[in-house]
mmCIF file of C-alpha atoms in Angstrom:
data_model
loop_
_atom_site.group_PDB
_atom_site.id
_atom_site.type_symbol
_atom_site.label_atom_id
_atom_site.label_comp_id
_atom_site.label_asym_id
_atom_site.label_seq_id
_atom_site.Cartn_x
_atom_site.Cartn_y
_atom_site.Cartn_z
ATOM 1 C CA MET A 1 16.883 31.118 16.381
ATOM 2 C CA LYS A 2 17.780 29.662 12.978
ATOM 3 C CA ASN A 3 15.674 30.302 9.867
ATOM 4 C CA VAL A 4 14.395 27.537 7.601
ATOM 5 C CA LEU A 5 12.846 28.350 4.238
ATOM 6 C CA PHE A 6 9.771 26.204 3.541
ATOM 7 C CA ILE A 7 9.069 25.531 -0.149
ATOM 8 C CA VAL A 8 5.503 24.239 -0.434
ATOM 9 C CA TYR A 9 2.670 24.328 -2.943
ATOM 10 C CA TYR A 10 -0.310 23.261 -0.854
ATOM 11 C CA PHE A 11 -0.797 25.748 1.972
ATOM 12 C CA PRO A 12 -3.797 27.528 3.523
ATOM 13 C CA PRO A 13 -6.238 28.788 2.395
ATOM 14 C CA MET A 14 -6.046 25.520 0.473
ATOM 15 C CA GLY A 15 -7.526 22.605 2.402
ATOM 16 C CA GLY A 16 -6.967 18.864 2.479
ATOM 17 C CA SER A 17 -4.414 16.504 3.972
ATOM 18 C CA GLY A 18 -1.469 17.692 1.854
ATOM 19 C CA VAL A 19 -1.694 21.103 3.526
ATOM 20 C CA GLN A 20 -1.516 19.933 7.119
ATOM 21 C CA ARG A 21 1.926 18.288 7.193
ATOM 22 C CA PRO A 22 3.918 21.435 6.307
ATOM 23 C CA LEU A 23 1.556 23.658 8.302
ATOM 24 C CA LYS A 24 1.948 21.638 11.494
ATOM 25 C CA PHE A 25 5.712 21.331 11.048
ATOM 26 C CA ALA A 26 5.825 25.112 10.723
ATOM 27 C CA LYS A 27 3.649 25.491 13.814
ATOM 28 C CA TYR A 28 5.944 23.551 16.147
ATOM 29 C CA LEU A 29 9.423 24.185 14.717
ATOM 30 C CA ARG A 30 9.858 27.324 16.804
ATOM 31 C CA ASP A 31 9.702 25.132 19.917
ATOM 32 C CA PHE A 32 12.910 23.503 18.668
ATOM 33 C CA GLY A 33 14.873 26.618 17.700
ATOM 34 C CA TRP A 34 13.832 26.953 14.055
ATOM 35 C CA ASN A 35 11.832 29.839 12.591
ATOM 36 C CA PRO A 36 9.917 28.861 9.432
ATOM 37 C CA ILE A 37 9.660 31.271 6.501
ATOM 38 C CA ILE A 38 7.162 29.962 3.956
ATOM 39 C CA ILE A 39 7.190 30.480 0.197
ATOM 40 C CA CYS A 40 4.256 29.170 -1.848
ATOM 41 C CA PRO A 41 2.186 30.121 -4.911
ATOM 42 C CA GLU A 42 -1.007 32.099 -4.774
ATOM 43 C CA PRO A 43 -3.712 29.425 -4.359
ATOM 44 C CA GLY A 44 -5.231 29.620 -7.860
ATOM 45 C CA ALA A 45 -7.994 27.177 -8.755
ATOM 46 C CA TYR A 46 -8.371 24.313 -6.292
ATOM 47 C CA HIS A 47 -11.004 21.850 -5.136
ATOM 48 C CA THR A 48 -11.200 22.794 -1.434
ATOM 49 C CA PHE A 49 -10.443 25.804 0.723
ATOM 50 C CA ASP A 50 -10.301 25.782 4.519
ATOM 51 C CA GLU A 51 -10.833 28.974 6.486
ATOM 52 C CA SER A 52 -9.978 27.318 9.813
ATOM 53 C CA LEU A 53 -6.476 26.423 8.562
ATOM 54 C CA LEU A 54 -5.984 29.936 7.174
ATOM 55 C CA GLN A 55 -6.988 31.330 10.573
ATOM 56 C CA GLU A 56 -4.392 29.054 12.163
ATOM 57 C CA VAL A 57 -1.688 30.529 9.918
ATOM 58 C CA GLU A 58 -2.731 34.013 10.985
ATOM 59 C CA ASP A 59 -2.912 33.090 14.681
ATOM 60 C CA LEU A 60 0.597 31.622 14.513
ATOM 61 C CA ASN A 61 1.857 34.799 12.840
ATOM 62 C CA LEU A 62 3.741 32.740 10.265
ATOM 63 C CA GLU A 63 5.763 34.631 7.671
ATOM 64 C CA VAL A 64 4.278 33.605 4.320
ATOM 65 C CA HIS A 65 5.452 34.851 0.919
ATOM 66 C CA ARG A 66 3.039 34.104 -1.917
ATOM 67 C CA VAL A 67 4.288 34.034 -5.496
ATOM 68 C CA GLU A 68 2.328 34.772 -8.657
ATOM 69 C CA ALA A 69 2.594 31.444 -10.431
ATOM 70 C CA ASN A 70 1.880 30.499 -14.027
ATOM 71 C CA THR A 71 0.532 26.961 -13.696
ATOM 72 C CA PRO A 72 -2.666 25.827 -15.476
ATOM 73 C CA PHE A 73 -4.442 26.464 -12.162
ATOM 74 C CA HIS A 74 -3.388 30.123 -12.190
ATOM 75 C CA ARG A 75 -4.574 30.909 -15.718
ATOM 76 C CA THR A 76 -8.273 30.659 -14.935
ATOM 77 C CA GLY A 77 -8.936 34.260 -13.967
ATOM 78 C CA GLN A 78 -10.014 34.496 -10.369
ATOM 79 C CA SER A 79 -7.615 33.425 -7.637
ATOM 80 C CA PRO A 80 -8.360 31.642 -5.421
ATOM 81 C CA ARG A 81 -11.291 29.861 -7.026
ATOM 82 C CA GLU A 82 -12.999 26.635 -6.070
ATOM 83 C CA VAL A 83 -13.253 24.156 -8.937
ATOM 84 C CA LYS A 84 -15.021 20.804 -8.788
ATOM 85 C CA VAL A 85 -14.667 18.219 -11.557
ATOM 86 C CA SER A 86 -16.281 14.823 -12.034
ATOM 87 C CA GLY A 87 -14.321 11.616 -11.654
ATOM 88 C CA THR A 88 -14.252 11.028 -15.419
ATOM 89 C CA ILE A 89 -13.006 14.528 -16.203
ATOM 90 C CA ALA A 90 -10.451 14.289 -13.390
ATOM 91 C CA LYS A 91 -9.138 11.052 -14.919
ATOM 92 C CA ILE A 92 -8.812 12.677 -18.359
ATOM 93 C CA LEU A 93 -7.074 15.732 -16.908
ATOM 94 C CA ARG A 94 -4.687 13.501 -14.934
ATOM 95 C CA TRP A 95 -3.737 11.617 -18.130
ATOM 96 C CA PHE A 96 -3.271 14.891 -20.030
ATOM 97 C CA SER A 97 -1.131 16.267 -17.224
ATOM 98 C CA THR A 98 1.038 13.135 -17.035
ATOM 99 C CA PHE A 99 1.572 13.160 -20.807
ATOM 100 C CA PHE A 100 2.515 16.817 -21.235
ATOM 101 C CA PHE A 101 3.973 17.873 -17.864
ATOM 102 C CA ILE A 102 7.000 16.232 -16.227
ATOM 103 C CA PRO A 103 7.249 15.892 -13.277
ATOM 104 C CA ASP A 104 3.816 17.535 -12.822
ATOM 105 C CA ASN A 105 1.577 20.359 -13.940
ATOM 106 C CA LYS A 106 2.947 22.696 -11.253
ATOM 107 C CA ARG A 107 6.431 22.992 -12.762
ATOM 108 C CA SER A 108 5.832 26.464 -14.213
ATOM 109 C CA TRP A 109 5.887 27.892 -10.700
ATOM 110 C CA ILE A 110 9.566 26.876 -10.327
ATOM 111 C CA GLU A 111 10.933 29.959 -12.102
ATOM 112 C CA PRO A 112 9.008 32.625 -10.129
ATOM 113 C CA GLY A 113 9.411 30.566 -6.976
ATOM 114 C CA LEU A 114 13.177 30.382 -7.389
ATOM 115 C CA GLU A 115 13.350 34.115 -8.064
ATOM 116 C CA LYS A 116 11.500 34.833 -4.811
ATOM 117 C CA ALA A 117 13.556 32.285 -2.870
ATOM 118 C CA LEU A 118 16.822 33.896 -3.998
ATOM 119 C CA GLU A 119 15.445 37.253 -2.953
ATOM 120 C CA LEU A 120 14.624 35.894 0.521
ATOM 121 C CA VAL A 121 18.079 34.343 0.828
ATOM 122 C CA LYS A 122 19.575 37.819 0.309
ATOM 123 C CA GLU A 123 17.192 39.452 2.795
ATOM 124 C CA LYS A 124 17.126 36.777 5.506
ATOM 125 C CA ASP A 125 19.738 34.649 7.200
ATOM 126 C CA ILE A 126 18.546 31.284 5.843
ATOM 127 C CA ASP A 127 20.241 28.288 7.494
ATOM 128 C CA ALA A 128 18.355 25.444 5.772
ATOM 129 C CA VAL A 129 15.604 24.695 3.268
ATOM 130 C CA PHE A 130 12.663 22.307 3.666
ATOM 131 C CA ALA A 131 10.781 21.343 0.492
ATOM 132 C CA SER A 132 7.764 19.044 0.457
ATOM 133 C CA GLY A 133 6.283 17.174 -2.508
ATOM 134 C CA PRO A 134 4.146 16.346 -4.290
ATOM 135 C CA PRO A 135 4.145 18.361 -6.388
ATOM 136 C CA HIS A 136 7.694 17.250 -7.065
ATOM 137 C CA SER A 137 8.314 20.563 -8.794
ATOM 138 C CA ASN A 138 8.872 21.866 -5.246
ATOM 139 C CA LEU A 139 11.844 19.535 -4.900
ATOM 140 C CA MET A 140 13.278 20.649 -8.233
ATOM 141 C CA LEU A 141 12.967 24.252 -7.070
ATOM 142 C CA ALA A 142 14.846 23.380 -3.876
ATOM 143 C CA GLN A 143 17.542 21.589 -5.884
ATOM 144 C CA GLN A 144 18.111 24.667 -8.057
ATOM 145 C CA LEU A 145 18.176 26.899 -4.982
ATOM 146 C CA LYS A 146 20.844 24.729 -3.387
ATOM 147 C CA GLU A 147 22.934 24.706 -6.561
ATOM 148 C CA GLN A 148 22.916 28.514 -6.622
ATOM 149 C CA THR A 149 23.349 29.199 -2.884
ATOM 150 C CA GLY A 150 24.817 26.079 -1.263
ATOM 151 C CA ILE A 151 22.184 26.205 1.485
ATOM 152 C CA PRO A 152 21.459 22.639 2.756
ATOM 153 C CA VAL A 153 18.119 21.082 1.861
ATOM 154 C CA VAL A 154 15.734 18.516 3.363
ATOM 155 C CA MET A 155 13.447 17.061 0.684
ATOM 156 C CA ASP A 156 10.207 15.615 2.052
ATOM 157 C CA LEU A 157 8.138 13.156 -0.022
ATOM 158 C CA ARG A 158 4.562 12.628 1.140
ATOM 159 C CA ASP A 159 4.207 9.995 -1.580
ATOM 160 C CA ASP A 160 6.562 7.892 -3.656
ATOM 161 C CA TRP A 161 7.844 9.738 -6.706
ATOM 162 C CA VAL A 162 8.330 7.376 -9.641
ATOM 163 C CA GLU A 163 6.082 4.646 -8.189
ATOM 164 C CA SER A 164 3.300 6.932 -6.955
ATOM 165 C CA HIS A 165 -0.078 5.204 -6.939
ATOM 166 C CA LEU A 166 -1.528 8.360 -8.507
ATOM 167 C CA ILE A 167 0.641 8.267 -11.651
ATOM 168 C CA LYS A 168 -0.102 6.096 -14.681
ATOM 169 C CA TYR A 169 2.622 6.606 -17.270
ATOM 170 C CA PRO A 170 1.325 6.930 -20.848
ATOM 171 C CA THR A 171 4.554 5.545 -22.349
ATOM 172 C CA VAL A 172 7.800 3.869 -21.303
ATOM 173 C CA TRP A 173 9.608 7.088 -22.259
ATOM 174 C CA HIS A 174 7.600 9.057 -19.696
ATOM 175 C CA LYS A 175 8.570 6.693 -16.899
ATOM 176 C CA LYS A 176 12.260 6.692 -17.918
ATOM 177 C CA LYS A 177 12.226 10.482 -17.987
ATOM 178 C CA MET A 178 10.678 10.616 -14.537
ATOM 179 C CA GLU A 179 13.182 8.107 -13.158
ATOM 180 C CA GLN A 180 16.093 10.236 -14.337
ATOM 181 C CA LEU A 181 14.510 13.418 -12.992
ATOM 182 C CA GLU A 182 13.991 11.766 -9.613
ATOM 183 C CA ILE A 183 17.653 10.727 -9.409
ATOM 184 C CA ASP A 184 18.926 14.113 -10.605
ATOM 185 C CA THR A 185 16.841 15.892 -7.964
ATOM 186 C CA LEU A 186 16.924 13.687 -4.874
ATOM 187 C CA THR A 187 20.636 12.934 -4.995
ATOM 188 C CA LYS A 188 21.279 16.662 -4.500
ATOM 189 C CA ALA A 189 19.425 16.725 -1.161
ATOM 190 C CA ASN A 190 21.366 16.844 2.112
ATOM 191 C CA ALA A 191 18.632 14.707 3.683
ATOM 192 C CA LEU A 192 15.596 12.834 2.399
ATOM 193 C CA LEU A 193 12.389 12.295 4.340
ATOM 194 C CA THR A 194 9.166 10.372 3.718
ATOM 195 C CA ILE A 195 6.072 9.082 5.535
ATOM 196 C CA ASN A 196 6.629 5.320 5.869
ATOM 197 C CA GLU A 197 9.224 2.567 5.593
ATOM 198 C CA GLU A 198 7.764 1.125 2.380
ATOM 199 C CA ILE A 199 8.167 4.393 0.454
ATOM 200 C CA ALA A 200 11.600 4.932 2.024
ATOM 201 C CA GLY A 201 12.751 1.534 0.768
ATOM 202 C CA SER A 202 11.331 2.163 -2.691
ATOM 203 C CA ILE A 203 13.120 5.511 -3.060
ATOM 204 C CA THR A 204 16.393 4.205 -1.612
ATOM 205 C CA SER A 205 16.425 1.338 -4.123
ATOM 206 C CA ARG A 206 16.467 3.851 -6.968
ATOM 207 C CA VAL A 207 18.498 6.818 -5.716
ATOM 208 C CA LEU A 208 20.847 4.791 -3.461
ATOM 209 C CA LYS A 209 20.502 7.320 -0.657
ATOM 210 C CA GLU A 210 19.246 6.898 2.925
ATOM 211 C CA VAL A 211 15.696 8.113 3.522
ATOM 212 C CA GLU A 212 14.452 9.048 6.994
ATOM 213 C CA VAL A 213 10.852 8.326 8.044
ATOM 214 C CA ILE A 214 8.569 10.767 9.841
ATOM 215 C CA GLY A 215 4.956 9.691 9.444
ATOM 216 C CA HIS A 216 1.826 11.771 9.199
ATOM 217 C CA GLY A 217 0.523 12.878 12.555
ATOM 218 C CA TYR A 218 -2.176 14.651 14.525
ATOM 219 C CA ASP A 219 -2.021 17.977 16.323
ATOM 220 C CA PRO A 220 -2.984 17.370 19.980
ATOM 221 C CA GLU A 221 -4.209 20.953 20.285
ATOM 222 C CA ASP A 222 -6.798 20.323 17.550
ATOM 223 C CA PHE A 223 -8.301 17.511 19.607
ATOM 224 C CA GLU A 224 -8.045 19.270 22.956
ATOM 225 C CA SER A 225 -10.123 22.145 21.596
ATOM 226 C CA ALA A 226 -12.619 19.970 19.701
ATOM 227 C CA GLY A 227 -14.771 19.056 22.706
ATOM 228 C CA GLU A 228 -18.051 17.279 22.277
ATOM 229 C CA MET A 229 -20.525 18.271 19.596
ATOM 230 C CA ALA A 230 -23.852 16.757 18.701
ATOM 231 C CA SER A 231 -23.853 15.856 15.013
ATOM 232 C CA GLY A 232 -25.955 13.147 13.485
ATOM 233 C CA SER A 233 -28.537 11.105 15.329
ATOM 234 C CA PRO A 234 -28.174 10.406 19.055
ATOM 235 C CA GLN A 235 -28.485 6.824 20.322
ATOM 236 C CA LYS A 236 -27.246 5.440 17.009
ATOM 237 C CA LEU A 237 -24.059 3.608 16.119
ATOM 238 C CA LYS A 238 -22.369 6.225 13.938
ATOM 239 C CA PHE A 239 -19.807 5.157 11.323
ATOM 240 C CA LEU A 240 -17.814 8.075 9.899
ATOM 241 C CA TYR A 241 -15.625 8.226 6.811
ATOM 242 C CA SER A 242 -13.465 11.336 6.671
ATOM 243 C CA GLY A 243 -11.996 12.531 3.370
ATOM 244 C CA THR A 244 -12.581 12.222 -0.336
ATOM 245 C CA PHE A 245 -12.610 9.061 -2.426
ATOM 246 C CA TYR A 246 -10.238 8.335 -5.303
ATOM 247 C CA PRO A 247 -11.854 6.988 -8.501
ATOM 248 C CA GLU A 248 -10.340 3.538 -7.794
ATOM 249 C CA SER A 249 -11.186 3.664 -4.087
ATOM 250 C CA THR A 250 -14.918 4.056 -3.566
ATOM 251 C CA PRO A 251 -17.299 3.349 -0.662
ATOM 252 C CA GLU A 252 -19.057 0.648 -2.684
ATOM 253 C CA SER A 253 -17.645 -2.393 -0.847
ATOM 254 C CA PHE A 254 -18.469 -0.849 2.525
ATOM 255 C CA LEU A 255 -22.008 0.037 1.429
ATOM 256 C CA LYS A 256 -22.632 -3.452 0.043
ATOM 257 C CA ALA A 257 -21.382 -4.978 3.276
ATOM 258 C CA VAL A 258 -23.736 -2.758 5.299
ATOM 259 C CA HIS A 259 -26.574 -3.813 3.004
ATOM 260 C CA ARG A 260 -25.727 -7.466 3.649
ATOM 261 C CA LEU A 261 -25.563 -6.876 7.406
ATOM 262 C CA LEU A 262 -28.999 -5.203 7.396
ATOM 263 C CA LYS A 263 -30.488 -7.917 5.186
ATOM 264 C CA HIS A 264 -29.679 -10.484 7.871
ATOM 265 C CA ASN A 265 -30.409 -8.090 10.773
ATOM 266 C CA PRO A 266 -33.133 -5.686 9.550
ATOM 267 C CA GLU A 267 -33.728 -4.357 13.067
ATOM 268 C CA LEU A 268 -30.290 -2.684 12.954
ATOM 269 C CA LYS A 269 -31.454 -0.207 10.326
ATOM 270 C CA GLU A 270 -33.019 1.901 13.055
ATOM 271 C CA SER A 271 -29.819 2.053 15.073
ATOM 272 C CA ILE A 272 -27.036 2.645 12.508
ATOM 273 C CA GLU A 273 -25.996 5.854 10.781
ATOM 274 C CA LEU A 274 -23.416 6.156 7.997
ATOM 275 C CA GLN A 275 -21.677 9.546 8.055
ATOM 276 C CA PHE A 276 -19.389 11.015 5.411
ATOM 277 C CA GLN A 277 -17.346 14.185 5.467
ATOM 278 C CA GLY A 278 -15.463 15.177 2.354
ATOM 279 C CA GLY A 279 -18.339 14.776 -0.058
ATOM 280 C CA LEU A 280 -20.159 11.986 -1.869
ATOM 281 C CA ASN A 281 -20.540 12.225 -5.645
ATOM 282 C CA SER A 282 -23.459 11.197 -7.847
ATOM 283 C CA LYS A 283 -22.051 7.695 -8.450
ATOM 284 C CA HIS A 284 -21.793 7.089 -4.712
ATOM 285 C CA TRP A 285 -25.388 8.273 -4.187
ATOM 286 C CA LYS A 286 -26.554 5.993 -6.999
ATOM 287 C CA VAL A 287 -25.158 2.978 -5.139
ATOM 288 C CA ILE A 288 -26.669 4.225 -1.865
ATOM 289 C CA HIS A 289 -30.123 4.508 -3.475
ATOM 290 C CA GLU A 290 -29.838 1.108 -5.163
ATOM 291 C CA LEU A 291 -28.961 -0.534 -1.837
ATOM 292 C CA ASP A 292 -31.836 1.242 -0.057
ATOM 293 C CA LEU A 293 -29.484 2.945 2.412
ATOM 294 C CA THR A 294 -30.529 6.557 1.779
ATOM 295 C CA SER A 295 -32.379 6.894 5.071
ATOM 296 C CA ILE A 296 -29.297 6.047 7.154
ATOM 297 C CA VAL A 297 -26.711 8.147 5.257
ATOM 298 C CA LEU A 298 -25.668 11.589 6.456
ATOM 299 C CA ASP A 299 -23.336 13.539 4.161
ATOM 300 C CA PHE A 300 -21.666 16.557 5.791
ATOM 301 C CA GLY A 301 -19.938 17.476 2.517
ATOM 302 C CA TYR A 302 -16.539 19.150 2.740
ATOM 303 C CA VAL A 303 -16.066 20.817 6.117
ATOM 304 C CA ASP A 304 -13.222 22.911 7.516
ATOM 305 C CA HIS A 305 -10.646 21.019 9.538
ATOM 306 C CA ASP A 306 -11.827 22.250 12.949
ATOM 307 C CA LEU A 307 -15.334 20.928 12.302
ATOM 308 C CA ALA A 308 -13.934 17.739 10.774
ATOM 309 C CA VAL A 309 -12.122 16.996 14.048
ATOM 310 C CA LYS A 310 -15.322 17.608 16.039
ATOM 311 C CA ASN A 311 -17.156 15.141 13.823
ATOM 312 C CA LEU A 312 -14.413 12.563 14.391
ATOM 313 C CA MET A 313 -14.805 12.987 18.135
ATOM 314 C CA ASN A 314 -18.575 12.603 17.898
ATOM 315 C CA ALA A 315 -18.569 9.393 15.832
ATOM 316 C CA ASP A 316 -18.536 5.885 17.309
ATOM 317 C CA VAL A 317 -16.512 4.082 14.639
ATOM 318 C CA LEU A 318 -14.166 5.584 12.056
ATOM 319 C CA TRP A 319 -13.427 3.795 8.822
ATOM 320 C CA LEU A 320 -10.895 4.100 6.038
ATOM 321 C CA ASN A 321 -10.436 2.485 2.684
ATOM 322 C CA ILE A 322 -7.488 1.778 0.379
ATOM 323 C CA GLY A 323 -8.608 0.261 -2.879
ATOM 324 C CA GLN A 324 -6.105 1.665 -5.354
ATOM 325 C CA LYS A 325 -4.841 -0.999 -7.710
ATOM 326 C CA LYS A 326 -1.292 0.372 -8.096
ATOM 327 C CA ASN A 327 1.134 -0.203 -5.199
ATOM 328 C CA PRO A 328 -1.509 -0.107 -2.427
ATOM 329 C CA GLU A 329 0.993 -1.565 0.043
ATOM 330 C CA ILE A 330 2.948 1.707 0.207
ATOM 331 C CA ILE A 331 -0.060 3.893 1.031
ATOM 332 C CA SER A 332 -0.533 5.205 4.561
ATOM 333 C CA LEU A 333 -3.373 7.701 4.677
ATOM 334 C CA GLY A 334 -2.906 10.951 6.574
ATOM 335 C CA LYS A 335 -6.317 10.575 8.212
ATOM 336 C CA THR A 336 -5.194 7.403 10.020
ATOM 337 C CA SER A 337 -3.138 9.293 12.604
ATOM 338 C CA GLU A 338 -6.059 11.644 13.310
ATOM 339 C CA TYR A 339 -8.275 8.589 13.726
ATOM 340 C CA PHE A 340 -5.741 7.309 16.271
ATOM 341 C CA ALA A 341 -5.936 10.596 18.172
ATOM 342 C CA THR A 342 -9.630 9.975 18.925
ATOM 343 C CA LYS A 343 -8.786 6.553 20.452
ATOM 344 C CA LYS A 344 -11.943 5.221 18.828
ATOM 345 C CA PRO A 345 -12.439 1.871 17.055
ATOM 346 C CA ILE A 346 -11.394 1.868 13.408
ATOM 347 C CA LEU A 347 -12.676 -0.241 10.528
ATOM 348 C CA GLY A 348 -9.803 -0.573 8.069
ATOM 349 C CA LEU A 349 -10.565 -1.826 4.566
ATOM 350 C CA VAL A 350 -6.938 -2.192 3.580
ATOM 351 C CA PRO A 351 -4.595 -4.629 1.794
ATOM 352 C CA GLU A 352 -1.332 -5.980 3.156
ATOM 353 C CA GLY A 353 1.160 -3.163 3.638
ATOM 354 C CA SER A 354 1.849 0.012 5.555
ATOM 355 C CA ALA A 355 -1.734 0.935 6.460
ATOM 356 C CA LYS A 356 -2.543 -2.544 7.793
ATOM 357 C CA THR A 357 0.616 -2.602 9.896
ATOM 358 C CA MET A 358 -0.312 0.757 11.438
ATOM 359 C CA LEU A 359 -3.797 -0.470 12.359
ATOM 360 C CA GLU A 360 -2.501 -3.719 13.842
ATOM 361 C CA LYS A 361 -0.112 -1.792 16.079
ATOM 362 C CA TYR A 362 -2.914 0.554 17.150
ATOM 363 C CA GLY A 363 -4.921 -2.438 18.334
ATOM 364 C CA LYS A 364 -8.478 -1.093 18.387
ATOM 365 C CA ALA A 365 -9.028 -1.987 14.758
ATOM 366 C CA PHE A 366 -11.247 -4.244 12.685
ATOM 367 C CA ILE A 367 -9.459 -5.080 9.429
ATOM 368 C CA ALA A 368 -10.823 -6.565 6.206
ATOM 369 C CA ASP A 369 -9.818 -6.904 2.574
ATOM 370 C CA PRO A 370 -11.190 -3.816 0.736
ATOM 371 C CA TYR A 371 -12.956 -5.939 -1.885
ATOM 372 C CA ASP A 372 -14.206 -8.859 0.253
ATOM 373 C CA ILE A 373 -17.856 -8.035 1.020
ATOM 374 C CA THR A 374 -18.310 -11.122 3.203
ATOM 375 C CA GLU A 375 -15.255 -10.305 5.324
ATOM 376 C CA ILE A 376 -16.274 -6.660 5.694
ATOM 377 C CA ALA A 377 -19.800 -7.681 6.729
ATOM 378 C CA GLY A 378 -18.291 -10.027 9.314
ATOM 379 C CA GLN A 379 -16.227 -7.203 10.788
ATOM 380 C CA LEU A 380 -19.321 -4.990 10.858
ATOM 381 C CA SER A 381 -21.120 -7.689 12.849
ATOM 382 C CA ALA A 382 -18.198 -7.832 15.284
ATOM 383 C CA ILE A 383 -18.331 -4.041 15.673
ATOM 384 C CA VAL A 384 -22.066 -4.098 16.380
ATOM 385 C CA GLU A 385 -21.532 -6.775 19.031
ATOM 386 C CA CYS A 386 -18.745 -4.766 20.706
ATOM 387 C CA TYR A 387 -20.927 -1.656 20.630
ATOM 388 C CA GLN A 388 -23.918 -3.401 22.159
ATOM 389 C CA LYS A 389 -21.795 -4.924 24.930
ATOM 390 C CA ASP A 390 -19.627 -1.783 25.288
ATOM 391 C CA ASN A 391 -16.614 -4.084 25.135
ATOM 392 C CA TRP A 392 -14.037 -2.825 22.662
ATOM 393 C CA PRO A 393 -10.471 -4.033 22.031
ATOM 394 C CA GLU A 394 -7.784 -1.937 23.742
ATOM 395 C CA HIS A 395 -5.869 0.706 21.827
ATOM 396 C CA SER A 396 -2.171 1.382 22.342
ATOM 397 C CA ASP A 397 -1.521 4.745 24.001
ATOM 398 C CA GLU A 398 2.136 4.385 23.035
ATOM 399 C CA VAL A 399 1.222 4.105 19.347
ATOM 400 C CA VAL A 400 -1.178 7.056 19.591
ATOM 401 C CA GLU A 401 1.479 9.242 21.211
ATOM 402 C CA SER A 402 4.032 8.299 18.540
ATOM 403 C CA TYR A 403 1.941 10.239 15.990
ATOM 404 C CA ASN A 404 1.885 13.462 18.034
ATOM 405 C CA ARG A 405 2.893 16.195 15.563
ATOM 406 C CA LYS A 406 4.923 18.101 18.131
ATOM 407 C CA LYS A 407 7.116 15.049 18.733
ATOM 408 C CA LEU A 408 7.382 14.406 15.001
ATOM 409 C CA THR A 409 8.445 18.013 14.441
ATOM 410 C CA GLY A 410 11.230 17.463 16.974
ATOM 411 C CA LYS A 411 12.610 14.778 14.643
ATOM 412 C CA LEU A 412 12.524 17.185 11.696
ATOM 413 C CA ALA A 413 14.291 19.837 13.793
ATOM 414 C CA HIS A 414 17.020 17.301 14.565
ATOM 415 C CA MET A 415 17.485 16.671 10.833
ATOM 416 C CA LEU A 416 17.730 20.415 10.202
ATOM 417 C CA ASP A 417 20.257 20.763 13.031
ATOM 418 C CA GLU A 418 22.422 18.055 11.489
ATOM 419 C CA ILE A 419 22.481 19.373 7.916
ATOM 420 C CA SER A 420 22.964 23.010 8.983
ATOM 421 C CA VAL A 421 26.292 22.232 10.646
ATOM 422 C CA GLN A 422 27.697 20.069 7.859
#
């Protein structure tokens, strides 16, 4: 069996969607002849930790090497430590980070990470390297490792680099610097990988290099073991939003549309429940109170991934929202594939682009502009009618199966096979 060195930053006990892609690749690669050896920083300060994902790492007996890093998140004393910040503070910190740290505020882990990686190369028979970003510092680390060892590298981008919807450049100089860093790093890769065609095209246009696409996925074993679980109110139409909200992508449009629906159909208030897992902040609750929806909202807060999947299976309708103002057409949320795995109806508040295309192919979707309250309310009415008649649109089993993480890992294994024999 060949060995592949995984260079990642987000890894259990950290939680969230950025953790699951490398974890699930690592889980299934052995089925395709590749043994993953993971190198990552000690967790440091972070907003969510997930014991169920950490247990999965232990159950899989994955070889994980944790490095003492020196990022701003590792200078806070305790490690790991859960840190929550408000939306305003998060926005200020993001600006500060973008101004003073290029490509990101994780770059100070490159030096100790490279030192450990070189040590592992001497100890193990490493045939290939897989590095996933963001943070894009991981990709720079992999580039330096390749330059010193010649070991082939797959660089995986879970988001666009220069045109990321999460980056707002403070000056033209910052963007130019990032553009050059992107080219210097990605052109050294033996293979490039990303999550959708839109991001692939964007990166290719700048680095003039082919980019493969392997989307986010779902782990079938997570859903097989989820079973049925009673959460929320029985005999109610349960809408569930899974995940956190970005500052520019809030539940406000959805909540206003529900308010409008109930204003015209007040009897529905006794038969609808709005569920959230990932956490609502004070601004969200303020809108909920103002719209008189408090009695029908159930907030699970952040839950570990195993419980999150159970809640997905227990809901009637799942909904997602993309309201970011910068390049929303390239965003395809990781939760979408897990929504598909449930085979349940999905309300998609999305613009034209990757996410909308995914939902249209899935079939069992109700799609509206994320800012059009009237259109969203109309789709809610259509959902209520389908629920009452138990007559839903059909989903595509073929599309659902195409997001199976085991199959997606087979594609990554093929890429590793190809670069390791070059």
